[in-house]
Short mmCIF file of C-alpha atoms in Angstrom, two decimals:
data_model
loop_
_atom_site.label_atom_id
_atom_site.label_comp_id
_atom_site.label_asym_id
_atom_site.label_seq_id
_atom_site.Cartn_x
_atom_site.Cartn_y
_atom_site.Cartn_z
CA UNK O 1 -47.33 17.28 15.36
CA UNK O 2 -49.82 19.21 13.22
CA UNK O 3 -50.70 21.35 16.30
CA UNK O 4 -47.09 22.49 16.77
CA UNK O 5 -45.89 25.84 15.39
CA UNK O 6 -44.20 25.61 12.00
CA UNK O 7 -40.91 26.92 13.43
CA UNK O 8 -40.72 24.08 15.97
CA UNK O 9 -41.58 21.49 13.31
CA UNK O 10 -38.76 22.84 11.14
CA UNK O 11 -36.29 22.64 14.05
CA UNK O 12 -37.33 19.05 14.79
CA UNK O 13 -36.86 18.07 11.12
CA UNK O 14 -33.40 19.67 11.06
CA UNK O 15 -32.39 17.84 14.27
CA UNK O 16 -33.59 14.52 12.86
CA UNK O 17 -31.55 15.10 9.71
CA UNK O 18 -28.44 16.00 11.75
CA UNK O 19 -28.82 12.91 13.94
CA UNK O 20 -29.23 10.76 10.82
CA UNK O 21 -26.09 12.20 9.26
CA UNK O 22 -24.10 11.75 12.46
CA UNK O 23 -25.23 8.12 12.64
CA UNK O 24 -24.33 7.59 9.00
CA UNK O 25 -20.84 9.13 9.34
CA UNK O 26 -19.99 7.78 12.77
CA UNK O 27 -16.74 5.87 12.55
CA UNK O 28 -16.23 6.85 8.90
CA UNK O 29 -13.15 8.53 7.47
CA UNK O 30 -12.97 12.06 6.11
CA UNK O 31 -10.18 14.36 4.96
CA UNK O 32 -10.84 17.17 7.46
CA UNK O 33 -10.67 14.88 10.52
CA UNK O 34 -7.76 16.78 12.15
CA UNK O 35 -8.58 20.29 10.96
CA UNK O 36 -9.48 21.43 14.46
CA UNK O 37 -7.42 19.10 16.65
CA UNK O 38 -4.13 19.01 14.70
CA UNK O 39 -4.19 21.40 11.72
CA UNK O 40 -0.46 20.97 10.98
CA UNK O 41 -0.62 17.18 10.69
CA UNK O 42 -0.03 16.95 6.95
CA UNK O 43 2.78 19.52 6.96
CA UNK O 44 4.59 17.76 9.80
CA UNK O 45 4.40 14.34 8.12
CA UNK O 46 5.41 15.72 4.71
CA UNK O 47 8.50 17.38 6.19
CA UNK O 48 9.56 14.11 7.82
CA UNK O 49 9.12 12.14 4.57
CA UNK O 50 11.05 14.74 2.55
CA UNK O 51 13.93 14.81 5.03
CA UNK O 52 14.12 11.00 5.22
CA UNK O 53 14.09 10.70 1.42
CA UNK O 54 16.95 13.19 1.14
CA UNK O 55 19.07 10.78 3.19
CA UNK O 56 17.74 7.55 1.67
CA UNK O 57 16.15 7.47 -1.79
CA UNK O 58 14.55 4.08 -1.00
CA UNK O 59 12.23 5.58 1.62
CA UNK O 60 9.25 6.31 -0.69
CA UNK O 61 9.10 2.74 -2.01
CA UNK O 62 9.42 1.36 1.50
CA UNK O 63 6.67 3.55 2.95
CA UNK O 64 4.27 2.64 0.14
CA UNK O 65 5.03 -1.04 0.69
CA UNK O 66 4.37 -0.56 4.41
CA UNK O 67 0.95 0.96 3.65
CA UNK O 68 -0.01 -1.97 1.39
CA UNK O 69 1.11 -4.63 3.82
CA UNK O 70 -0.61 -2.98 6.76
CA UNK O 71 -3.96 -2.50 5.04
CA UNK O 72 -3.99 -5.95 3.42
CA UNK O 73 -3.66 -7.85 6.69
CA UNK O 74 -6.33 -6.69 9.14
CA UNK O 75 -7.24 -3.35 7.63
CA UNK O 76 -5.33 -0.07 7.93
CA UNK O 77 -4.74 -0.14 11.67
CA UNK O 78 -0.92 0.11 11.97
CA UNK O 79 -0.79 -3.42 13.38
CA UNK O 80 2.27 -3.89 11.17
CA UNK O 81 4.17 -1.40 13.35
CA UNK O 82 3.76 -3.32 16.62
CA UNK O 83 6.89 -5.08 17.88
CA UNK O 84 6.93 -8.75 18.83
CA UNK O 85 6.89 -9.71 22.49
CA UNK O 86 7.97 -12.81 24.40
CA UNK O 87 4.40 -14.08 24.18
CA UNK O 88 3.62 -13.14 20.58
CA UNK O 89 5.32 -12.94 17.18
CA UNK O 90 4.00 -9.85 15.41
CA UNK O 91 3.22 -9.22 11.73
CA UNK O 92 6.47 -7.36 11.07
CA UNK O 93 8.52 -10.48 11.83
CA UNK O 94 6.77 -12.72 9.30
CA UNK O 95 8.74 -13.70 6.14
CA UNK O 96 6.59 -11.55 3.77
CA UNK O 97 7.23 -8.48 5.93
CA UNK O 98 10.95 -8.86 6.47
CA UNK O 99 11.51 -6.59 3.46
CA UNK O 100 9.33 -3.82 4.91
CA UNK O 101 11.68 -1.11 6.14
CA UNK O 102 11.76 2.57 7.14
CA UNK O 103 9.75 2.16 10.33
CA UNK O 104 11.89 4.94 11.77
CA UNK O 105 10.20 7.44 9.43
CA UNK O 106 6.82 6.75 11.05
CA UNK O 107 8.42 6.85 14.51
CA UNK O 108 9.92 10.26 13.74
CA UNK O 109 6.62 11.64 12.44
CA UNK O 110 4.76 10.28 15.47
CA UNK O 111 7.24 11.88 17.89
CA UNK O 112 6.83 15.29 16.24
CA UNK O 113 3.05 14.96 16.20
CA UNK O 114 2.98 14.03 19.88
CA UNK O 115 4.78 17.31 20.58
CA UNK O 116 2.43 19.35 18.40
CA UNK O 117 -0.88 17.68 19.32
CA UNK O 118 -0.49 14.93 21.94
CA UNK O 119 -2.50 11.72 21.72
CA UNK O 120 -4.41 12.88 18.67
CA UNK O 121 -3.08 11.45 15.39
CA UNK O 122 -3.16 7.67 14.94
CA UNK O 123 -0.18 5.76 13.59
CA UNK O 124 -2.47 4.29 10.93
CA UNK O 125 -3.26 7.77 9.63
CA UNK O 126 0.44 8.65 9.63
CA UNK O 127 1.19 5.67 7.36
CA UNK O 128 -1.62 6.62 4.97
CA UNK O 129 -0.51 10.24 4.71
CA UNK O 130 3.16 9.30 4.41
CA UNK O 131 2.34 6.86 1.59
CA UNK O 132 0.52 9.58 -0.35
CA UNK O 133 3.44 11.97 0.21
CA UNK O 134 5.92 9.30 -0.91
CA UNK O 135 4.06 8.88 -4.20
CA UNK O 136 3.72 12.62 -4.77
CA UNK O 137 7.35 13.29 -3.87
CA UNK O 138 8.35 10.71 -6.50
CA UNK O 139 6.41 12.45 -9.27
CA UNK O 140 3.07 10.69 -8.85
CA UNK O 141 -0.47 11.96 -8.23
CA UNK O 142 -1.73 13.81 -5.19
CA UNK O 143 -5.03 13.01 -3.47
CA UNK O 144 -6.84 13.95 -0.29
CA UNK O 145 -6.19 11.32 2.34
CA UNK O 146 -9.23 10.30 4.35
CA UNK O 147 -8.42 10.25 8.06
CA UNK O 148 -9.82 9.02 11.33
CA UNK O 149 -8.39 5.49 11.53
CA UNK O 150 -7.69 3.92 14.89
CA UNK O 151 -4.66 1.85 15.80
CA UNK O 152 -5.14 -1.84 16.40
CA UNK O 153 -4.09 -3.51 19.63
CA UNK O 154 -3.19 -6.90 18.16
CA UNK O 155 -0.58 -8.08 15.67
CA UNK O 156 -0.19 -11.78 14.88
CA UNK O 157 2.17 -13.44 12.44
CA UNK O 158 -0.53 -15.85 11.27
CA UNK O 159 -2.58 -12.94 9.92
CA UNK O 160 0.10 -12.30 7.29
CA UNK O 161 -0.38 -15.66 5.59
CA UNK O 162 -3.01 -14.11 3.33
CA UNK O 163 -0.63 -11.62 1.72
CA UNK O 164 -0.34 -12.24 -2.06
CA UNK O 165 2.82 -14.13 -2.97
CA UNK O 166 5.07 -12.97 -5.85
CA UNK O 167 4.30 -16.00 -8.03
CA UNK O 168 0.50 -16.31 -7.91
CA UNK O 169 -1.75 -16.00 -10.96
CA UNK O 170 -4.38 -13.38 -11.73
CA UNK O 171 -7.24 -15.55 -10.48
CA UNK O 172 -5.66 -15.78 -7.04
CA UNK O 173 -4.88 -12.06 -7.06
CA UNK O 174 -8.44 -11.16 -7.95
CA UNK O 175 -9.79 -13.36 -5.16
CA UNK O 176 -7.40 -11.79 -2.65
CA UNK O 177 -8.33 -8.26 -3.69
CA UNK O 178 -12.06 -9.04 -3.79
CA UNK O 179 -11.94 -10.17 -0.15
CA UNK O 180 -10.87 -6.63 0.65
CA UNK O 181 -13.51 -4.94 -1.48
CA UNK O 182 -11.14 -4.16 -4.34
CA UNK O 183 -11.96 -4.88 -7.99
CA UNK O 184 -10.00 -5.70 -11.16
CA UNK O 185 -9.20 -2.07 -11.94
CA UNK O 186 -7.95 -1.58 -8.37
CA UNK O 187 -5.67 -4.61 -8.72
CA UNK O 188 -4.01 -3.40 -11.90
CA UNK O 189 -3.79 0.22 -10.78
CA UNK O 190 -2.36 -0.60 -7.35
CA UNK O 191 0.16 -2.96 -8.93
CA UNK O 192 1.60 0.21 -10.46
CA UNK O 193 3.12 0.96 -7.06
CA UNK O 194 5.87 -1.32 -8.34
CA UNK O 195 6.96 1.68 -10.35
CA UNK O 196 9.04 2.34 -7.21
CA UNK O 197 11.57 0.01 -5.66
CA UNK O 198 13.05 -3.39 -6.40
CA UNK O 199 12.62 -7.09 -5.65
CA UNK O 200 15.05 -9.59 -4.18
CA UNK O 201 16.22 -12.36 -6.51
CA UNK O 202 14.52 -14.95 -4.34
CA UNK O 203 11.17 -13.45 -5.40
CA UNK O 204 11.69 -14.22 -9.09
CA UNK O 205 14.52 -16.78 -9.24
CA UNK O 206 12.06 -19.57 -10.09
CA UNK O 207 11.35 -17.82 -13.42
CA UNK O 208 15.01 -17.90 -14.46
CA UNK O 209 15.85 -21.61 -14.39
CA UNK O 210 14.09 -24.97 -14.07
CA UNK O 211 10.80 -23.18 -14.59
CA UNK O 212 8.96 -26.27 -15.84
CA UNK O 213 9.50 -29.62 -17.55
CA UNK O 214 9.18 -27.92 -20.94
CA UNK O 215 10.94 -24.59 -20.30
CA UNK O 216 14.03 -23.70 -18.35
CA UNK O 217 13.07 -19.99 -18.42
CA UNK O 218 9.56 -18.66 -17.93
CA UNK O 219 8.29 -18.36 -21.55
CA UNK O 220 6.34 -15.20 -20.66
CA UNK O 221 9.64 -13.38 -20.04
CA UNK O 222 11.79 -11.76 -22.73
CA UNK O 223 14.71 -14.16 -23.14
CA UNK O 224 17.43 -11.48 -23.21
CA UNK O 225 15.97 -9.85 -20.13
CA UNK O 226 15.93 -13.24 -18.41
CA UNK O 227 19.62 -13.81 -19.20
CA UNK O 228 20.47 -10.39 -17.76
CA UNK O 229 18.57 -11.23 -14.56
CA UNK O 230 20.42 -14.54 -14.34
CA UNK O 231 23.69 -12.61 -14.28
CA UNK O 232 22.37 -10.24 -11.61
CA UNK O 233 21.20 -13.10 -9.43
CA UNK O 234 23.98 -15.65 -9.90
CA UNK O 235 25.28 -15.07 -6.34
CA UNK O 236 21.94 -14.41 -4.68
CA UNK O 237 22.30 -17.30 -2.22
CA UNK O 238 25.40 -15.64 -0.79
CA UNK O 239 24.21 -12.06 -1.28
CA UNK O 240 20.70 -11.92 0.16
CA UNK O 241 20.33 -8.29 -0.91
CA UNK O 242 20.80 -9.13 -4.59
CA UNK O 243 17.84 -8.12 -6.73
CA UNK O 244 16.63 -5.93 -9.53
CA UNK O 245 14.46 -2.86 -10.06
CA UNK O 246 10.82 -3.44 -10.90
CA UNK O 247 10.99 -0.91 -13.72
CA UNK O 248 13.68 1.20 -15.41
CA UNK O 249 12.77 4.41 -13.54
CA UNK O 250 12.67 2.92 -10.06
CA UNK O 251 12.82 6.22 -8.17
CA UNK O 252 10.24 8.00 -10.32
CA UNK O 253 6.56 7.19 -10.12
CA UNK O 254 5.36 6.86 -13.71
CA UNK O 255 3.83 4.30 -16.09
CA UNK O 256 7.09 2.69 -17.21
CA UNK O 257 6.15 -0.37 -15.15
CA UNK O 258 3.24 -1.10 -17.53
CA UNK O 259 5.32 -0.41 -20.63
CA UNK O 260 7.75 -3.07 -19.52
CA UNK O 261 4.98 -5.60 -18.98
CA UNK O 262 3.89 -5.08 -22.59
CA UNK O 263 7.40 -6.00 -23.83
CA UNK O 264 7.55 -8.94 -21.37
CA UNK O 265 10.10 -7.44 -19.01
CA UNK O 266 8.07 -7.74 -15.83
CA UNK O 267 10.30 -8.95 -13.00
CA UNK O 268 7.75 -10.68 -10.80
CA UNK O 269 5.44 -13.41 -12.05
CA UNK O 270 2.46 -11.64 -10.51
CA UNK O 271 3.30 -8.50 -12.50
CA UNK O 272 3.79 -10.18 -15.87
CA UNK O 273 0.64 -12.26 -15.40
CA UNK O 274 -1.41 -9.05 -15.54
CA UNK O 275 -0.51 -8.72 -19.21
CA UNK O 276 -1.12 -12.40 -19.98
CA UNK O 277 -4.67 -12.55 -18.64
CA UNK O 278 -7.57 -11.21 -20.72
CA UNK O 279 -9.25 -9.81 -17.59
CA UNK O 280 -6.38 -7.42 -16.90
CA UNK O 281 -4.46 -7.06 -20.16
CA UNK O 282 -6.54 -4.18 -21.52
CA UNK O 283 -5.89 -2.17 -18.35
CA UNK O 284 -2.15 -2.77 -18.58
CA UNK O 285 -2.20 -1.56 -22.18
CA UNK O 286 -4.30 1.49 -21.26
CA UNK O 287 -2.01 2.52 -18.42
CA UNK O 288 1.07 1.95 -20.58
CA UNK O 289 -0.36 4.36 -23.13
CA UNK O 290 -2.05 6.96 -20.92
CA UNK O 291 -0.16 7.95 -17.77
CA UNK O 292 -2.84 10.44 -16.70
CA UNK O 293 -5.41 7.63 -16.69
CA UNK O 294 -3.10 5.51 -14.55
CA UNK O 295 -2.55 8.36 -12.09
CA UNK O 296 -6.30 8.95 -11.76
CA UNK O 297 -7.13 5.28 -11.21
CA UNK O 298 -4.18 4.77 -8.87
CA UNK O 299 -5.20 7.67 -6.63
CA UNK O 300 -8.79 6.37 -6.53
CA UNK O 301 -7.61 2.85 -5.68
CA UNK O 302 -5.32 4.13 -2.92
CA UNK O 303 -8.28 5.89 -1.30
CA UNK O 304 -10.26 2.63 -1.46
CA UNK O 305 -7.36 0.64 -0.04
CA UNK O 306 -6.92 3.16 2.74
CA UNK O 307 -10.60 2.88 3.60
CA UNK O 308 -10.24 -0.75 4.65
CA UNK O 309 -10.40 -0.21 8.37
CA UNK O 310 -10.12 -2.79 11.11
CA UNK O 311 -13.43 -4.24 12.27
CA UNK O 312 -12.36 -4.33 15.91
CA UNK O 313 -14.11 -1.86 18.19
CA UNK O 314 -11.08 -1.70 20.48
CA UNK O 315 -8.91 0.65 18.46
CA UNK O 316 -6.92 3.44 20.04
CA UNK O 317 -4.52 6.27 19.24
CA UNK O 318 -1.13 4.94 20.28
CA UNK O 319 1.37 7.18 22.00
CA UNK O 320 4.17 5.10 20.48
CA UNK O 321 3.63 3.26 17.21
CA UNK O 322 5.63 0.18 18.22
CA UNK O 323 3.54 -0.69 21.28
CA UNK O 324 -0.03 -0.43 22.55
CA UNK O 325 -0.90 2.10 25.22
#
């Protein structure tokens, strides 16, 4: 190569660098993924989320829950959106996902995007962007959503068995998050999504009576708060929609969720356990005191969660989110 002109050597070096960068970024996510192919993608999705929320204030909480449940199963591949068939029971029909709602919001956004830029934007990316917009619309932080996910072609009910249950301890939570590349800070920050929405009584009824041989009520729960929840849930076997808000500002994304954990008014056992474990307590206290810190860590953790992509090489961009192409 020493006999080649300097200009040619420089060109070769530049090409090698470009090829290296392409190889390194191939299949990765980045925020400008649709800048050329569908520049209006974020505006279209935001308008759909805003309109849906105007008609149903529960939409933001439901979209965020959808994002979590999709990414936690087989990576963020919109497998949660696929309908069951005669041959297969899909993720959305498993018990943990029966409370996931607002699929119509994603359907609406997908239909509008297919008109604007056909067969371009994946359903998985729509969920990720809609989740960010749901948080921001509720008063939470804004972050750049990385894009470029592909939609999965499989959805199996058995894959949902690994979703964290509402009564597990911190050790189990940490193990579950670690399997997905998420650390202790991510766990506590992402739990703050419970700033929005509510839980059915069945998710926390075991804390309110016959808790153990020694205690009728979970001793980690404020006793007056427990009595109030008992009243709210006394008819929960007849009224399956009975439940309670996960914090006192359930339609506003803020740090009230952590403040309530500090005074032992966490509704779910998994939530309250974050304050009772030395590995997570200091983070709960920090987020309860500094909302800006919580917002920063939450946005960072959402980007990490959204970066868990399916390992399958057979992804696609679905034309309809409820079925494969």
